[in-house]
mmCIF file of C-alpha atoms in Angstrom:
data_model
loop_
_atom_site.group_PDB
_atom_site.id
_atom_site.type_symbol
_atom_site.label_atom_id
_atom_site.label_comp_id
_atom_site.label_asym_id
_atom_site.label_seq_id
_atom_site.Cartn_x
_atom_site.Cartn_y
_atom_site.Cartn_z
ATOM 1 C CA UNK O 256 -56.641 33.703 -21.271
ATOM 2 C CA UNK O 257 -59.372 31.962 -21.749
ATOM 3 C CA UNK O 258 -59.952 28.430 -23.430
ATOM 4 C CA UNK O 259 -61.396 29.166 -26.524
ATOM 5 C CA UNK O 260 -64.225 26.518 -26.299
ATOM 6 C CA UNK O 261 -65.405 26.871 -23.504
ATOM 7 C CA UNK O 262 -64.471 30.557 -21.815
ATOM 8 C CA UNK O 263 -64.152 29.475 -18.407
ATOM 9 C CA UNK O 264 -60.590 30.768 -17.179
ATOM 10 C CA UNK O 265 -59.562 27.465 -16.345
ATOM 11 C CA UNK O 266 -60.953 25.157 -17.983
ATOM 12 C CA UNK O 267 -58.890 22.318 -19.651
ATOM 13 C CA UNK O 268 -59.483 20.799 -22.433
ATOM 14 C CA UNK O 269 -59.601 16.521 -23.204
ATOM 15 C CA UNK O 270 -60.153 14.642 -25.715
ATOM 16 C CA UNK O 271 -57.457 12.947 -26.024
ATOM 17 C CA UNK O 272 -55.806 10.786 -28.906
ATOM 18 C CA UNK O 273 -52.528 12.230 -31.071
ATOM 19 C CA UNK O 274 -51.748 14.872 -33.293
ATOM 20 C CA UNK O 275 -49.160 14.371 -35.774
ATOM 21 C CA UNK O 276 -49.426 17.141 -37.470
ATOM 22 C CA UNK O 277 -45.875 19.469 -36.776
ATOM 23 C CA UNK O 278 -44.391 23.056 -37.779
ATOM 24 C CA UNK O 279 -44.249 24.356 -40.592
ATOM 25 C CA UNK O 280 -41.601 27.065 -40.981
ATOM 26 C CA UNK O 281 -43.094 29.996 -43.135
ATOM 27 C CA UNK O 282 -42.266 31.109 -46.454
ATOM 28 C CA UNK O 283 -42.441 33.459 -48.714
ATOM 29 C CA UNK O 284 -46.567 32.891 -49.013
ATOM 30 C CA UNK O 285 -47.225 34.767 -45.630
ATOM 31 C CA UNK O 286 -43.827 37.073 -44.732
ATOM 32 C CA UNK O 287 -44.190 39.310 -48.468
ATOM 33 C CA UNK O 288 -47.976 39.762 -47.339
ATOM 34 C CA UNK O 289 -47.038 40.896 -43.813
ATOM 35 C CA UNK O 290 -45.059 43.708 -44.969
ATOM 36 C CA UNK O 291 -46.703 44.475 -47.634
ATOM 37 C CA UNK O 292 -49.220 45.192 -44.587
ATOM 38 C CA UNK O 293 -45.747 47.513 -42.818
ATOM 39 C CA UNK O 294 -45.918 51.134 -43.311
ATOM 40 C CA UNK O 295 -42.492 52.634 -42.633
ATOM 41 C CA UNK O 296 -43.378 53.988 -40.085
ATOM 42 C CA UNK O 297 -44.524 50.965 -38.252
ATOM 43 C CA UNK O 298 -44.564 49.128 -35.427
ATOM 44 C CA UNK O 299 -42.140 46.883 -37.163
ATOM 45 C CA UNK O 300 -39.156 49.536 -37.140
ATOM 46 C CA UNK O 301 -37.441 52.239 -34.277
ATOM 47 C CA UNK O 302 -41.291 54.276 -34.317
ATOM 48 C CA UNK O 303 -44.244 53.968 -35.230
ATOM 49 C CA UNK O 304 -47.430 52.717 -32.847
ATOM 50 C CA UNK O 305 -49.723 50.062 -32.806
ATOM 51 C CA UNK O 306 -51.471 51.159 -35.044
ATOM 52 C CA UNK O 307 -48.668 49.993 -37.893
ATOM 53 C CA UNK O 308 -48.491 46.713 -37.499
ATOM 54 C CA UNK O 309 -50.019 44.213 -39.758
ATOM 55 C CA UNK O 310 -53.579 44.424 -40.240
ATOM 56 C CA UNK O 311 -55.289 41.745 -39.095
ATOM 57 C CA UNK O 312 -52.357 41.444 -36.625
ATOM 58 C CA UNK O 313 -51.431 37.625 -35.668
ATOM 59 C CA UNK O 314 -51.017 37.292 -31.491
ATOM 60 C CA UNK O 315 -49.498 34.232 -30.805
ATOM 61 C CA UNK O 316 -51.468 33.116 -27.972
ATOM 62 C CA UNK O 317 -48.917 31.987 -24.843
ATOM 63 C CA UNK O 318 -46.395 32.156 -27.940
ATOM 64 C CA UNK O 319 -46.656 29.143 -30.465
ATOM 65 C CA UNK O 320 -47.997 26.675 -27.833
ATOM 66 C CA UNK O 321 -49.903 24.453 -30.782
ATOM 67 C CA UNK O 322 -46.331 23.759 -31.276
ATOM 68 C CA UNK O 323 -44.105 24.533 -27.921
ATOM 69 C CA UNK O 324 -45.423 23.916 -24.327
ATOM 70 C CA UNK O 325 -46.756 27.253 -23.701
ATOM 71 C CA UNK O 326 -44.692 30.845 -21.830
ATOM 72 C CA UNK O 327 -41.134 28.588 -22.400
ATOM 73 C CA UNK O 328 -39.159 30.814 -24.451
ATOM 74 C CA UNK O 329 -39.795 27.585 -26.717
ATOM 75 C CA UNK O 330 -43.067 28.685 -28.339
ATOM 76 C CA UNK O 331 -42.106 32.216 -27.416
ATOM 77 C CA UNK O 332 -38.991 31.745 -30.060
ATOM 78 C CA UNK O 333 -41.499 29.599 -33.222
ATOM 79 C CA UNK O 334 -43.473 31.800 -32.779
ATOM 80 C CA UNK O 335 -41.592 34.977 -33.407
ATOM 81 C CA UNK O 336 -39.901 32.729 -36.245
ATOM 82 C CA UNK O 337 -43.252 31.823 -37.965
ATOM 83 C CA UNK O 338 -45.317 34.545 -38.482
ATOM 84 C CA UNK O 339 -46.116 36.268 -35.182
ATOM 85 C CA UNK O 340 -46.384 40.118 -34.920
ATOM 86 C CA UNK O 341 -47.138 40.393 -31.018
ATOM 87 C CA UNK O 342 -45.804 37.525 -28.232
ATOM 88 C CA UNK O 343 -48.905 36.310 -26.040
ATOM 89 C CA UNK O 344 -47.337 37.495 -21.552
ATOM 90 C CA UNK O 345 -49.494 35.427 -19.351
ATOM 91 C CA UNK O 346 -48.111 37.829 -15.624
ATOM 92 C CA UNK O 347 -48.637 35.887 -12.218
ATOM 93 C CA UNK O 348 -46.205 36.756 -9.582
ATOM 94 C CA UNK O 349 -43.551 34.660 -6.883
ATOM 95 C CA UNK O 350 -44.027 34.911 -2.917
ATOM 96 C CA UNK O 351 -40.884 37.375 -3.934
ATOM 97 C CA UNK O 352 -42.581 39.432 -6.139
ATOM 98 C CA UNK O 353 -40.891 39.142 -9.301
ATOM 99 C CA UNK O 354 -43.608 38.473 -12.515
ATOM 100 C CA UNK O 355 -43.503 35.188 -14.085
ATOM 101 C CA UNK O 356 -44.850 34.009 -17.660
ATOM 102 C CA UNK O 357 -47.773 30.838 -16.023
ATOM 103 C CA UNK O 358 -51.176 30.949 -17.966
ATOM 104 C CA UNK O 359 -52.318 30.594 -14.357
ATOM 105 C CA UNK O 360 -50.929 30.421 -10.798
ATOM 106 C CA UNK O 361 -52.500 27.162 -9.780
ATOM 107 C CA UNK O 362 -48.987 25.688 -12.519
ATOM 108 C CA UNK O 363 -50.342 22.192 -11.159
ATOM 109 C CA UNK O 364 -50.253 20.917 -15.637
ATOM 110 C CA UNK O 365 -47.819 23.284 -17.002
ATOM 111 C CA UNK O 366 -44.787 22.125 -15.020
ATOM 112 C CA UNK O 367 -43.109 19.249 -13.450
ATOM 113 C CA UNK O 368 -43.993 20.120 -10.231
ATOM 114 C CA UNK O 369 -45.572 17.110 -8.602
ATOM 115 C CA UNK O 370 -42.870 15.480 -9.544
ATOM 116 C CA UNK O 371 -40.830 17.314 -6.669
ATOM 117 C CA UNK O 372 -41.420 15.610 -3.498
ATOM 118 C CA UNK O 373 -39.854 19.011 -1.911
ATOM 119 C CA UNK O 374 -42.632 20.597 -2.952
ATOM 120 C CA UNK O 375 -45.537 17.847 -1.840
ATOM 121 C CA UNK O 376 -45.846 19.585 1.267
ATOM 122 C CA UNK O 377 -47.433 22.776 -0.976
ATOM 123 C CA UNK O 378 -50.245 21.566 -2.956
ATOM 124 C CA UNK O 379 -53.397 23.007 -0.782
ATOM 125 C CA UNK O 380 -56.432 24.210 -2.410
ATOM 126 C CA UNK O 381 -57.174 27.779 -2.697
ATOM 127 C CA UNK O 382 -59.954 30.106 -3.740
ATOM 128 C CA UNK O 383 -58.830 32.332 -7.151
ATOM 129 C CA UNK O 384 -62.192 34.400 -8.625
ATOM 130 C CA UNK O 385 -64.250 32.612 -6.349
ATOM 131 C CA UNK O 386 -63.631 29.584 -7.913
ATOM 132 C CA UNK O 387 -62.100 26.839 -5.659
ATOM 133 C CA UNK O 388 -58.654 24.784 -7.223
ATOM 134 C CA UNK O 389 -56.529 22.407 -5.838
ATOM 135 C CA UNK O 390 -52.700 22.198 -6.941
ATOM 136 C CA UNK O 391 -49.851 24.522 -6.525
ATOM 137 C CA UNK O 392 -48.918 27.989 -6.889
ATOM 138 C CA UNK O 393 -46.717 29.961 -7.960
ATOM 139 C CA UNK O 394 -47.376 32.575 -5.149
ATOM 140 C CA UNK O 395 -45.800 29.829 -2.498
ATOM 141 C CA UNK O 396 -42.438 29.552 -4.223
ATOM 142 C CA UNK O 397 -39.909 31.700 -3.963
ATOM 143 C CA UNK O 398 -37.570 32.497 -7.562
ATOM 144 C CA UNK O 399 -35.120 30.363 -7.292
ATOM 145 C CA UNK O 400 -37.786 27.634 -5.936
ATOM 146 C CA UNK O 401 -39.859 28.167 -8.964
ATOM 147 C CA UNK O 402 -36.283 27.572 -11.330
ATOM 148 C CA UNK O 403 -35.831 25.048 -9.925
ATOM 149 C CA UNK O 404 -38.608 23.036 -11.848
ATOM 150 C CA UNK O 405 -39.596 22.630 -15.665
ATOM 151 C CA UNK O 406 -42.536 23.581 -17.833
ATOM 152 C CA UNK O 407 -44.756 20.528 -19.004
ATOM 153 C CA UNK O 408 -47.439 20.271 -21.599
ATOM 154 C CA UNK O 409 -50.932 21.379 -20.239
ATOM 155 C CA UNK O 410 -53.201 19.204 -22.705
ATOM 156 C CA UNK O 411 -51.396 16.751 -23.260
ATOM 157 C CA UNK O 412 -54.375 14.151 -24.396
ATOM 158 C CA UNK O 413 -55.075 17.421 -26.967
ATOM 159 C CA UNK O 414 -51.176 17.543 -28.592
ATOM 160 C CA UNK O 415 -48.989 14.715 -27.318
ATOM 161 C CA UNK O 416 -47.091 15.926 -30.085
ATOM 162 C CA UNK O 417 -45.713 18.633 -27.515
ATOM 163 C CA UNK O 418 -44.779 16.724 -24.472
ATOM 164 C CA UNK O 419 -41.744 15.547 -26.719
ATOM 165 C CA UNK O 420 -40.550 18.848 -25.434
ATOM 166 C CA UNK O 421 -41.295 18.553 -21.196
ATOM 167 C CA UNK O 422 -38.763 19.123 -19.107
ATOM 168 C CA UNK O 423 -37.033 21.029 -21.991
ATOM 169 C CA UNK O 424 -37.922 24.671 -20.297
ATOM 170 C CA UNK O 425 -37.414 26.153 -17.357
ATOM 171 C CA UNK O 426 -40.264 28.961 -16.396
ATOM 172 C CA UNK O 427 -39.635 32.285 -17.743
ATOM 173 C CA UNK O 428 -39.773 35.167 -15.800
ATOM 174 C CA UNK O 429 -40.719 38.500 -17.642
ATOM 175 C CA UNK O 430 -37.819 40.115 -17.368
ATOM 176 C CA UNK O 431 -36.245 37.576 -19.307
ATOM 177 C CA UNK O 432 -38.911 37.731 -21.679
ATOM 178 C CA UNK O 433 -37.485 41.662 -22.014
ATOM 179 C CA UNK O 434 -34.485 41.454 -22.475
ATOM 180 C CA UNK O 435 -34.755 38.102 -25.051
ATOM 181 C CA UNK O 436 -37.396 40.539 -27.060
ATOM 182 C CA UNK O 437 -34.763 42.767 -27.274
ATOM 183 C CA UNK O 438 -32.647 40.888 -27.924
ATOM 184 C CA UNK O 439 -34.484 39.519 -30.706
ATOM 185 C CA UNK O 440 -34.940 42.934 -31.911
ATOM 186 C CA UNK O 441 -31.511 43.472 -32.126
ATOM 187 C CA UNK O 442 -31.002 40.958 -34.232
ATOM 188 C CA UNK O 443 -34.155 41.332 -36.356
ATOM 189 C CA UNK O 444 -33.419 45.302 -36.637
ATOM 190 C CA UNK O 445 -37.044 45.400 -35.882
ATOM 191 C CA UNK O 446 -38.688 46.182 -32.730
ATOM 192 C CA UNK O 447 -40.110 42.804 -31.169
ATOM 193 C CA UNK O 448 -43.566 43.855 -29.708
ATOM 194 C CA UNK O 449 -44.929 41.736 -26.873
ATOM 195 C CA UNK O 450 -48.603 41.394 -25.283
ATOM 196 C CA UNK O 451 -48.490 41.235 -21.263
ATOM 197 C CA UNK O 452 -51.485 39.603 -19.378
ATOM 198 C CA UNK O 453 -52.740 40.938 -15.523
ATOM 199 C CA UNK O 454 -53.412 38.076 -14.549
ATOM 200 C CA UNK O 455 -55.918 37.889 -11.013
ATOM 201 C CA UNK O 456 -54.549 41.642 -9.706
ATOM 202 C CA UNK O 457 -57.621 41.877 -7.226
ATOM 203 C CA UNK O 458 -56.629 39.121 -5.967
ATOM 204 C CA UNK O 459 -53.154 39.065 -5.747
ATOM 205 C CA UNK O 460 -53.026 42.605 -4.540
ATOM 206 C CA UNK O 461 -55.366 41.445 -1.393
ATOM 207 C CA UNK O 462 -52.014 39.096 -1.613
ATOM 208 C CA UNK O 463 -49.885 41.541 -1.269
ATOM 209 C CA UNK O 464 -48.398 40.786 -4.020
ATOM 210 C CA UNK O 465 -50.012 43.579 -6.557
ATOM 211 C CA UNK O 466 -48.722 42.848 -9.987
ATOM 212 C CA UNK O 467 -48.962 46.905 -11.485
ATOM 213 C CA UNK O 468 -46.197 47.935 -9.646
ATOM 214 C CA UNK O 469 -43.120 45.689 -10.975
ATOM 215 C CA UNK O 470 -44.585 45.829 -14.220
ATOM 216 C CA UNK O 471 -44.726 49.613 -14.969
ATOM 217 C CA UNK O 472 -41.114 49.602 -12.926
ATOM 218 C CA UNK O 473 -39.686 46.000 -15.817
ATOM 219 C CA UNK O 474 -41.315 48.338 -18.355
ATOM 220 C CA UNK O 475 -39.543 51.565 -17.418
ATOM 221 C CA UNK O 476 -36.227 50.185 -17.573
ATOM 222 C CA UNK O 477 -36.819 48.780 -20.532
ATOM 223 C CA UNK O 478 -38.594 51.877 -22.352
ATOM 224 C CA UNK O 479 -42.144 49.719 -22.814
ATOM 225 C CA UNK O 480 -44.049 51.864 -20.869
ATOM 226 C CA UNK O 481 -44.330 54.909 -23.893
ATOM 227 C CA UNK O 482 -47.508 54.658 -25.956
ATOM 228 C CA UNK O 483 -45.393 54.418 -28.525
ATOM 229 C CA UNK O 484 -43.679 51.112 -27.054
ATOM 230 C CA UNK O 485 -43.863 47.321 -28.809
ATOM 231 C CA UNK O 486 -46.287 46.667 -25.669
ATOM 232 C CA UNK O 487 -49.435 45.475 -25.510
ATOM 233 C CA UNK O 488 -51.107 45.250 -21.975
ATOM 234 C CA UNK O 489 -54.061 43.062 -20.875
ATOM 235 C CA UNK O 490 -56.664 42.283 -17.906
ATOM 236 C CA UNK O 491 -59.683 41.184 -17.711
ATOM 237 C CA UNK O 492 -60.230 43.932 -14.876
ATOM 238 C CA UNK O 493 -60.539 47.473 -15.755
ATOM 239 C CA UNK O 494 -59.151 48.461 -12.665
ATOM 240 C CA UNK O 495 -56.243 47.491 -13.657
ATOM 241 C CA UNK O 496 -55.457 48.925 -16.705
ATOM 242 C CA UNK O 497 -56.652 52.101 -14.922
ATOM 243 C CA UNK O 498 -53.780 51.361 -12.432
ATOM 244 C CA UNK O 499 -51.170 50.966 -15.123
ATOM 245 C CA UNK O 500 -52.285 54.469 -16.129
ATOM 246 C CA UNK O 501 -52.026 55.619 -12.814
ATOM 247 C CA UNK O 502 -48.158 54.629 -12.398
ATOM 248 C CA UNK O 503 -47.398 56.483 -16.073
ATOM 249 C CA UNK O 504 -47.188 53.538 -18.282
ATOM 250 C CA UNK O 505 -49.045 54.606 -21.584
ATOM 251 C CA UNK O 506 -48.214 51.334 -23.468
ATOM 252 C CA UNK O 507 -51.581 50.228 -25.705
ATOM 253 C CA UNK O 508 -54.021 49.064 -23.639
ATOM 254 C CA UNK O 509 -56.368 45.662 -24.825
ATOM 255 C CA UNK O 510 -59.214 45.513 -21.627
ATOM 256 C CA UNK O 511 -60.204 41.568 -22.092
ATOM 257 C CA UNK O 512 -64.075 40.144 -21.817
ATOM 258 C CA UNK O 513 -65.414 37.216 -20.553
ATOM 259 C CA UNK O 514 -68.670 35.442 -21.287
ATOM 260 C CA UNK O 515 -71.835 37.507 -21.644
ATOM 261 C CA UNK O 516 -73.255 36.379 -18.555
ATOM 262 C CA UNK O 517 -69.678 37.455 -16.501
ATOM 263 C CA UNK O 518 -68.318 39.914 -14.107
ATOM 264 C CA UNK O 519 -64.905 41.350 -14.379
ATOM 265 C CA UNK O 520 -64.293 40.291 -10.904
ATOM 266 C CA UNK O 521 -62.830 43.798 -9.543
ATOM 267 C CA UNK O 522 -67.120 44.895 -10.280
ATOM 268 C CA UNK O 523 -67.401 41.703 -8.158
ATOM 269 C CA UNK O 524 -65.137 42.933 -5.702
ATOM 270 C CA UNK O 525 -66.344 45.993 -5.661
ATOM 271 C CA UNK O 526 -70.683 45.203 -6.083
ATOM 272 C CA UNK O 527 -70.647 47.328 -9.661
ATOM 273 C CA UNK O 528 -73.507 45.385 -11.082
ATOM 274 C CA UNK O 529 -72.362 45.745 -14.763
ATOM 275 C CA UNK O 530 -71.821 42.515 -16.953
ATOM 276 C CA UNK O 531 -69.822 41.805 -19.917
ATOM 277 C CA UNK O 532 -72.750 42.003 -21.727
ATOM 278 C CA UNK O 533 -73.779 45.608 -20.808
ATOM 279 C CA UNK O 534 -70.225 47.022 -21.481
ATOM 280 C CA UNK O 535 -70.248 45.900 -25.042
ATOM 281 C CA UNK O 536 -73.294 48.047 -25.587
ATOM 282 C CA UNK O 537 -72.166 51.137 -27.670
ATOM 283 C CA UNK O 538 -72.488 54.027 -23.895
ATOM 284 C CA UNK O 539 -70.548 50.132 -22.156
ATOM 285 C CA UNK O 540 -68.092 50.742 -25.324
ATOM 286 C CA UNK O 541 -67.415 54.389 -24.738
ATOM 287 C CA UNK O 542 -66.770 53.597 -21.417
ATOM 288 C CA UNK O 543 -64.191 51.315 -22.073
ATOM 289 C CA UNK O 544 -62.253 54.250 -24.578
ATOM 290 C CA UNK O 545 -61.545 55.778 -21.757
ATOM 291 C CA UNK O 546 -58.942 53.403 -20.584
ATOM 292 C CA UNK O 547 -58.332 51.431 -23.306
ATOM 293 C CA UNK O 548 -56.915 51.744 -26.700
ATOM 294 C CA UNK O 549 -58.816 47.685 -27.045
ATOM 295 C CA UNK O 550 -60.758 44.838 -26.654
ATOM 296 C CA UNK O 551 -60.596 41.668 -26.778
ATOM 297 C CA UNK O 552 -63.278 39.574 -26.822
ATOM 298 C CA UNK O 553 -64.348 35.983 -27.411
ATOM 299 C CA UNK O 554 -64.522 35.102 -30.803
ATOM 300 C CA UNK O 555 -67.904 33.779 -29.856
ATOM 301 C CA UNK O 556 -68.535 37.044 -28.844
ATOM 302 C CA UNK O 557 -67.737 38.340 -32.947
ATOM 303 C CA UNK O 558 -69.671 34.969 -34.318
ATOM 304 C CA UNK O 559 -71.622 33.165 -32.107
ATOM 305 C CA UNK O 560 -72.363 28.977 -32.753
ATOM 306 C CA UNK O 561 -75.642 27.942 -33.549
ATOM 307 C CA UNK O 562 -77.348 24.843 -31.013
ATOM 308 C CA UNK O 563 -75.282 22.536 -33.769
ATOM 309 C CA UNK O 564 -71.471 23.842 -32.742
ATOM 310 C CA UNK O 565 -71.274 25.769 -36.134
ATOM 311 C CA UNK O 566 -71.074 29.445 -37.301
ATOM 312 C CA UNK O 567 -73.596 31.941 -37.671
ATOM 313 C CA UNK O 568 -74.288 35.473 -37.946
ATOM 314 C CA UNK O 569 -71.333 38.225 -36.743
ATOM 315 C CA UNK O 570 -73.013 40.065 -33.907
ATOM 316 C CA UNK O 571 -72.795 44.389 -34.715
ATOM 317 C CA UNK O 572 -69.083 44.214 -32.015
ATOM 318 C CA UNK O 573 -66.275 44.972 -34.036
ATOM 319 C CA UNK O 574 -68.367 48.015 -35.239
ATOM 320 C CA UNK O 575 -69.873 49.053 -32.364
ATOM 321 C CA UNK O 576 -66.104 48.641 -30.594
ATOM 322 C CA UNK O 577 -64.142 50.620 -34.394
ATOM 323 C CA UNK O 578 -67.667 53.574 -33.863
ATOM 324 C CA UNK O 579 -66.040 54.054 -30.528
ATOM 325 C CA UNK O 580 -62.323 54.131 -31.624
ATOM 326 C CA UNK O 581 -61.938 50.994 -30.272
ATOM 327 C CA UNK O 582 -60.023 47.588 -31.976
ATOM 328 C CA UNK O 583 -60.633 44.895 -31.157
ATOM 329 C CA UNK O 584 -57.453 41.600 -30.604
ATOM 330 C CA UNK O 585 -60.465 38.742 -29.768
ATOM 331 C CA UNK O 586 -58.990 34.382 -28.550
ATOM 332 C CA UNK O 587 -58.362 32.005 -29.453
ATOM 333 C CA UNK O 588 -58.542 30.491 -32.737
ATOM 334 C CA UNK O 589 -56.615 26.559 -32.724
ATOM 335 C CA UNK O 590 -56.074 24.487 -35.313
ATOM 336 C CA UNK O 591 -57.628 21.132 -33.875
ATOM 337 C CA UNK O 592 -61.241 19.991 -34.945
ATOM 338 C CA UNK O 593 -62.202 19.870 -30.973
ATOM 339 C CA UNK O 594 -61.821 24.441 -31.063
ATOM 340 C CA UNK O 595 -62.984 24.793 -33.890
ATOM 341 C CA UNK O 596 -66.604 25.305 -34.684
ATOM 342 C CA UNK O 597 -68.296 22.544 -36.527
ATOM 343 C CA UNK O 598 -68.299 23.609 -39.881
ATOM 344 C CA UNK O 599 -64.977 23.676 -40.073
ATOM 345 C CA UNK O 600 -63.680 19.795 -38.507
ATOM 346 C CA UNK O 601 -63.195 17.773 -41.193
ATOM 347 C CA UNK O 602 -62.435 13.633 -40.008
ATOM 348 C CA UNK O 603 -63.830 12.074 -36.806
ATOM 349 C CA UNK O 604 -60.873 12.274 -35.107
ATOM 350 C CA UNK O 605 -60.961 15.557 -32.386
ATOM 351 C CA UNK O 606 -57.212 15.522 -32.532
ATOM 352 C CA UNK O 607 -56.703 15.808 -36.370
ATOM 353 C CA UNK O 608 -56.442 19.446 -38.028
ATOM 354 C CA UNK O 609 -59.682 21.653 -39.274
ATOM 355 C CA UNK O 610 -60.043 23.679 -42.137
ATOM 356 C CA UNK O 611 -58.480 26.480 -40.360
ATOM 357 C CA UNK O 612 -57.572 28.080 -42.947
ATOM 358 C CA UNK O 613 -61.108 29.051 -43.744
ATOM 359 C CA UNK O 614 -62.173 29.369 -40.182
ATOM 360 C CA UNK O 615 -59.727 32.352 -39.965
ATOM 361 C CA UNK O 616 -61.480 33.610 -43.348
ATOM 362 C CA UNK O 617 -64.292 34.202 -42.115
ATOM 363 C CA UNK O 618 -63.346 35.863 -38.600
ATOM 364 C CA UNK O 619 -60.867 38.574 -41.046
ATOM 365 C CA UNK O 620 -64.327 39.109 -43.073
ATOM 366 C CA UNK O 621 -65.473 40.779 -39.996
ATOM 367 C CA UNK O 622 -63.045 43.274 -39.471
ATOM 368 C CA UNK O 623 -61.313 42.647 -37.046
ATOM 369 C CA UNK O 624 -57.842 44.271 -36.443
ATOM 370 C CA UNK O 625 -55.663 40.809 -35.075
ATOM 371 C CA UNK O 626 -55.835 37.233 -33.290
ATOM 372 C CA UNK O 627 -55.580 35.677 -30.502
ATOM 373 C CA UNK O 628 -53.859 32.559 -32.622
ATOM 374 C CA UNK O 629 -52.413 28.849 -31.007
ATOM 375 C CA UNK O 630 -51.235 28.687 -34.561
ATOM 376 C CA UNK O 631 -49.907 31.089 -35.549
ATOM 377 C CA UNK O 632 -48.371 30.238 -38.817
ATOM 378 C CA UNK O 633 -51.940 28.793 -40.011
ATOM 379 C CA UNK O 634 -52.871 32.286 -38.951
ATOM 380 C CA UNK O 635 -50.652 34.468 -41.104
ATOM 381 C CA UNK O 636 -50.912 31.989 -43.999
ATOM 382 C CA UNK O 637 -54.406 33.089 -44.259
ATOM 383 C CA UNK O 638 -54.306 36.185 -43.731
ATOM 384 C CA UNK O 639 -51.796 36.022 -47.145
ATOM 385 C CA UNK O 640 -54.522 34.332 -48.719
ATOM 386 C CA UNK O 641 -57.077 36.247 -47.393
ATOM 387 C CA UNK O 642 -55.754 40.285 -48.199
ATOM 388 C CA UNK O 643 -55.341 38.432 -51.866
ATOM 389 C CA UNK O 644 -58.611 39.287 -51.849
#
């Protein structure tokens, strides 16, 4: 999923100062409020549907990547232990067809691959969804080779404290995450919800590494393919979600939305002229409701920012999507000043925490059904405060 500050899929955010704030374990503040939102047959129980999850739902973006390097078991576990209702994974393939959890197939910034002399010759330049990138890519490695790498913090300039954990975890496979979720569910006596994205689906299908078939196989193996499974499936490409349905996967699906002027990459390939702006009209939302249960818009499509970077007036997207029967899981809320709207920044350090609680309140007040956050504990505390009003 994209950065919050700029919607380009691969933009890297670069302010460079150390962030001293650490993790906070949830106490009584958010837990009871969240529990109060869970119904007897709810999504945290043994049955039920996504509509029984606490609202607004807290989605741990790549786990809890505000505190641990993203897409590691350290990040996933921290999110589960600290307020996330749902844990997100981004899925990309290896050369031998395994699905692994990385934000992108370019692993230059998220692993220590550059330190492995034996892989130096694998560095290359590729065009992925129309953008050129130079680095190392998962599709050029077998799973056994990837397992020799270790994960590291992707944006150390913003999150220097996360670099303490560089090298501690490897690159997890999606099957390992499914096993972990089952194990954690047994320990907790409730289902562990996942939110899993197919990345660059058209690009990989053209390479002979289609994501949907191995994903459907794994979901069936672990009982997460049904409509009442504790599993969301997400993609920026409608055809990927539609293909999963054709493969018999009926878990709830979320269509992710990039910037208004862009087109899904499968639209580009198919020469479909519709942009995201076309797809969030009432007519476009009705079309989306034919294959998905919800949308994942950029937060600025919920509340735009003005020329000074401050929050403006909310759009009608929440109302229009709800009228079409769709839920909304916008992305992404982060606590550092550099990512917050200007009116919620505090002090001059771009990497210090701003008034994240105030920003969460503004987004929750629009009626969204959930939100992706790098700081799931803060999101859960903010929800508890919001529900008290």
